[in-house]
mmCIF file of C-alpha atoms in Angstrom:
data_model
loop_
_atom_site.group_PDB
_atom_site.id
_atom_site.type_symbol
_atom_site.label_atom_id
_atom_site.label_comp_id
_atom_site.label_asym_id
_atom_site.label_seq_id
_atom_site.Cartn_x
_atom_site.Cartn_y
_atom_site.Cartn_z
ATOM 1 C CA MET A 1 -1.808 28.718 15.198
ATOM 2 C CA HIS A 2 -3.144 25.610 16.864
ATOM 3 C CA ILE A 3 -1.919 23.885 20.020
ATOM 4 C CA VAL A 4 -2.865 20.224 20.379
ATOM 5 C CA LEU A 5 -2.625 18.351 23.668
ATOM 6 C CA LEU A 6 -2.770 14.592 23.253
ATOM 7 C CA GLU A 7 -4.196 13.032 26.420
ATOM 8 C CA PRO A 8 -3.008 15.723 28.859
ATOM 9 C CA GLU A 9 -2.866 14.587 32.486
ATOM 10 C CA ILE A 10 -2.259 17.611 34.728
ATOM 11 C CA PRO A 11 -4.971 20.272 35.057
ATOM 12 C CA GLN A 12 -2.575 23.066 36.036
ATOM 13 C CA ASN A 13 -0.555 22.524 32.850
ATOM 14 C CA ALA A 14 -3.685 22.530 30.700
ATOM 15 C CA GLY A 15 -4.885 25.708 32.406
ATOM 16 C CA ASN A 16 -1.565 27.471 31.853
ATOM 17 C CA ILE A 17 -1.556 26.334 28.221
ATOM 18 C CA ALA A 18 -5.124 27.572 27.792
ATOM 19 C CA ARG A 19 -4.005 30.993 29.021
ATOM 20 C CA THR A 20 -1.067 30.976 26.598
ATOM 21 C CA CYS A 21 -3.437 30.065 23.761
ATOM 22 C CA ALA A 22 -5.788 32.883 24.753
ATOM 23 C CA VAL A 23 -3.072 35.565 24.730
ATOM 24 C CA THR A 24 -1.643 34.336 21.416
ATOM 25 C CA ASN A 25 -5.038 33.829 19.758
ATOM 26 C CA SER A 26 -4.199 30.161 19.236
ATOM 27 C CA VAL A 27 -6.831 27.424 19.100
ATOM 28 C CA LEU A 28 -6.490 24.784 21.819
ATOM 29 C CA HIS A 29 -7.306 21.192 20.810
ATOM 30 C CA LEU A 30 -7.704 18.606 23.589
ATOM 31 C CA ILE A 31 -7.597 14.942 22.636
ATOM 32 C CA LYS A 32 -9.165 12.515 25.130
ATOM 33 C CA PRO A 33 -8.813 10.797 27.416
ATOM 34 C CA LEU A 34 -8.075 13.778 29.662
ATOM 35 C CA GLY A 35 -6.494 13.179 33.047
ATOM 36 C CA PHE A 36 -8.852 15.709 34.636
ATOM 37 C CA SER A 37 -12.307 17.193 34.365
ATOM 38 C CA VAL A 38 -12.663 20.398 32.348
ATOM 39 C CA GLU A 39 -14.525 21.682 35.407
ATOM 40 C CA ASP A 40 -11.431 21.104 37.584
ATOM 41 C CA LYS A 41 -10.747 24.081 39.880
ATOM 42 C CA TYR A 42 -6.990 23.911 39.206
ATOM 43 C CA LEU A 43 -7.604 24.015 35.475
ATOM 44 C CA LYS A 44 -9.913 27.010 35.793
ATOM 45 C CA ARG A 45 -7.655 28.854 38.249
ATOM 46 C CA ALA A 46 -4.573 28.430 36.058
ATOM 47 C CA GLY A 47 -6.471 29.932 33.107
ATOM 48 C CA LEU A 48 -7.864 32.717 35.316
ATOM 49 C CA ASP A 49 -10.286 34.948 33.457
ATOM 50 C CA TYR A 50 -8.945 34.022 30.010
ATOM 51 C CA TRP A 51 -11.438 31.226 29.307
ATOM 52 C CA LYS A 52 -13.811 33.595 27.516
ATOM 53 C CA LEU A 53 -11.023 34.440 25.024
ATOM 54 C CA LEU A 54 -10.275 30.809 24.220
ATOM 55 C CA ASP A 55 -11.282 28.729 21.208
ATOM 56 C CA ILE A 56 -11.132 25.184 22.602
ATOM 57 C CA ARG A 57 -12.045 21.985 20.745
ATOM 58 C CA TYR A 58 -12.347 18.417 22.030
ATOM 59 C CA TYR A 59 -11.732 15.064 20.318
ATOM 60 C CA GLU A 60 -12.407 11.490 21.368
ATOM 61 C CA ASN A 61 -8.995 10.238 20.189
ATOM 62 C CA PHE A 62 -6.170 10.998 17.747
ATOM 63 C CA GLN A 63 -8.063 9.462 14.828
ATOM 64 C CA ASP A 64 -11.063 11.730 15.554
ATOM 65 C CA PHE A 65 -8.699 14.729 15.593
ATOM 66 C CA CYS A 66 -7.185 13.728 12.226
ATOM 67 C CA GLU A 67 -10.602 13.166 10.653
ATOM 68 C CA LYS A 68 -11.844 16.587 11.788
ATOM 69 C CA ASN A 69 -8.659 18.400 10.694
ATOM 70 C CA PRO A 70 -7.809 16.849 7.310
ATOM 71 C CA GLY A 71 -4.645 18.143 5.688
ATOM 72 C CA ALA A 72 -3.446 19.844 8.882
ATOM 73 C CA LYS A 73 0.299 20.482 9.040
ATOM 74 C CA ILE A 74 1.161 19.069 12.446
ATOM 75 C CA TRP A 75 4.481 19.622 14.203
ATOM 76 C CA MET A 76 5.078 16.905 16.806
ATOM 77 C CA ALA A 77 6.950 18.235 19.848
ATOM 78 C CA SER A 78 8.911 15.471 21.528
ATOM 79 C CA THR A 79 12.123 14.911 23.451
ATOM 80 C CA LYS A 80 12.688 12.035 21.001
ATOM 81 C CA ALA A 81 12.688 14.277 17.901
ATOM 82 C CA ARG A 82 15.765 15.001 15.783
ATOM 83 C CA HIS A 83 14.885 18.527 14.568
ATOM 84 C CA VAL A 84 15.234 21.631 16.738
ATOM 85 C CA TYR A 85 12.015 23.659 17.076
ATOM 86 C CA SER A 86 13.718 26.925 16.068
ATOM 87 C CA ASP A 87 15.104 25.460 12.829
ATOM 88 C CA VAL A 88 11.715 24.968 11.167
ATOM 89 C CA THR A 89 9.355 27.467 9.555
ATOM 90 C CA TYR A 90 5.866 27.684 11.022
ATOM 91 C CA GLY A 91 2.798 28.744 9.086
ATOM 92 C CA ALA A 92 -0.104 30.721 10.536
ATOM 93 C CA ASP A 93 -2.414 27.692 10.362
ATOM 94 C CA ASP A 94 0.056 25.062 11.595
ATOM 95 C CA TYR A 95 -0.639 22.749 14.515
ATOM 96 C CA VAL A 96 1.876 21.914 17.244
ATOM 97 C CA MET A 97 1.089 18.723 19.145
ATOM 98 C CA PHE A 98 2.333 17.799 22.605
ATOM 99 C CA GLY A 99 1.888 14.444 24.312
ATOM 100 C CA ARG A 100 1.053 13.288 27.826
ATOM 101 C CA GLU A 101 3.260 14.615 30.590
ATOM 102 C CA SER A 102 4.195 11.061 31.651
ATOM 103 C CA ALA A 103 4.856 9.523 28.232
ATOM 104 C CA GLY A 104 4.843 12.090 25.420
ATOM 105 C CA ILE A 105 3.480 11.340 21.965
ATOM 106 C CA PRO A 106 3.372 7.603 21.152
ATOM 107 C CA GLU A 107 6.247 6.493 18.928
ATOM 108 C CA GLU A 108 3.871 5.154 16.263
ATOM 109 C CA ILE A 109 2.499 8.675 15.756
ATOM 110 C CA LEU A 110 5.991 10.191 15.766
ATOM 111 C CA MET A 111 7.194 7.713 13.148
ATOM 112 C CA ALA A 112 4.265 8.633 10.879
ATOM 113 C CA HIS A 113 5.281 12.309 11.110
ATOM 114 C CA GLU A 114 9.072 11.986 11.294
ATOM 115 C CA ALA A 115 9.810 15.015 9.088
ATOM 116 C CA ASN A 116 7.671 17.182 11.378
ATOM 117 C CA THR A 117 9.053 16.126 14.737
ATOM 118 C CA ILE A 118 10.656 18.931 16.749
ATOM 119 C CA ARG A 119 12.427 19.208 20.065
ATOM 120 C CA ILE A 120 13.629 21.843 22.491
ATOM 121 C CA PRO A 121 17.338 21.347 23.199
ATOM 122 C CA MET A 122 18.178 20.396 26.780
ATOM 123 C CA LEU A 123 20.835 18.564 28.735
ATOM 124 C CA GLU A 124 20.954 14.818 28.226
ATOM 125 C CA ALA A 125 20.538 14.142 31.947
ATOM 126 C CA ALA A 126 17.257 16.080 32.053
ATOM 127 C CA ARG A 127 14.101 14.167 31.128
ATOM 128 C CA SER A 128 12.039 17.100 29.849
ATOM 129 C CA LEU A 129 10.747 20.603 30.431
ATOM 130 C CA ASN A 130 7.367 21.259 31.983
ATOM 131 C CA LEU A 131 4.640 20.883 29.349
ATOM 132 C CA SER A 132 3.245 24.405 29.699
ATOM 133 C CA ASN A 133 6.759 25.878 29.421
ATOM 134 C CA SER A 134 7.400 23.838 26.280
ATOM 135 C CA VAL A 135 4.193 25.077 24.673
ATOM 136 C CA ALA A 136 5.093 28.687 25.482
ATOM 137 C CA ILE A 137 8.606 28.366 24.055
ATOM 138 C CA ILE A 138 7.441 26.887 20.760
ATOM 139 C CA ILE A 139 4.324 29.018 20.214
ATOM 140 C CA TYR A 140 6.282 32.213 20.769
ATOM 141 C CA GLU A 141 8.946 31.112 18.299
ATOM 142 C CA ALA A 142 6.188 30.447 15.761
ATOM 143 C CA MET A 143 4.612 33.834 16.503
ATOM 144 C CA ARG A 144 8.014 35.568 16.265
ATOM 145 C CA GLN A 145 8.549 34.068 12.825
ATOM 146 C CA GLN A 146 5.183 35.466 11.734
ATOM 147 C CA GLY A 147 5.814 38.955 13.151
ATOM 148 C CA PHE A 148 3.514 38.496 16.175
ATOM 149 C CA PRO A 149 0.287 38.921 14.163
ATOM 150 C CA GLY A 150 -2.376 40.974 15.915
ATOM 151 C CA MET A 151 -0.355 41.286 19.122
ATOM 152 C CA LEU A 152 0.479 44.475 20.972
ATOM 153 C CA MET A 153 4.135 45.274 20.538
ATOM 154 C CA GLU A 154 4.276 47.973 23.240
ATOM 155 C CA GLY A 155 3.000 48.087 26.769
ATOM 156 C CA GLN A 156 1.668 51.076 28.652
ATOM 157 C CA LEU A 157 2.350 52.141 32.199
ATOM 158 C CA HIS A 158 -0.657 52.426 34.511
ATOM 159 C CA HIS A 159 0.316 55.608 36.355
ATOM 160 C CA ASN A 160 2.928 57.201 34.108
ATOM 161 C CA LYS A 161 3.692 57.703 30.437
ATOM 162 C CA TRP A 162 6.770 56.558 28.562
#
């Protein structure tokens, strides 16, 4: 799977998302402009020691991303979408895009991908979930649908045995 952040603004969110990508073996795509430096201490701290496990790719803008990923099936996560994220079928090579924390994905992009827009249900009075929480919810639904490929399905105790 692929997680795409379009112009992310908050380093802590990007760091948490990077960690989620690392533990799910998902590629992280960052589309500029970024609202932080990739050397930001909050970004690094949120990702902890998972950076070495991460496949991260950078793009100058959305057009650059599209040109370098031709034919990509992109799900557009947005509070403006009409389809619920759990009602679609995800493929192993699908991309899920999330927009800026302050504005989401621009409507022009959403309109061009209307059939692939998805949302997480929430109360009408609430603006949105935190970006890193939204990524985790959707990527784990996609992984669940695929049988959690390559993931450990059991944990082990440190001092005892089950």
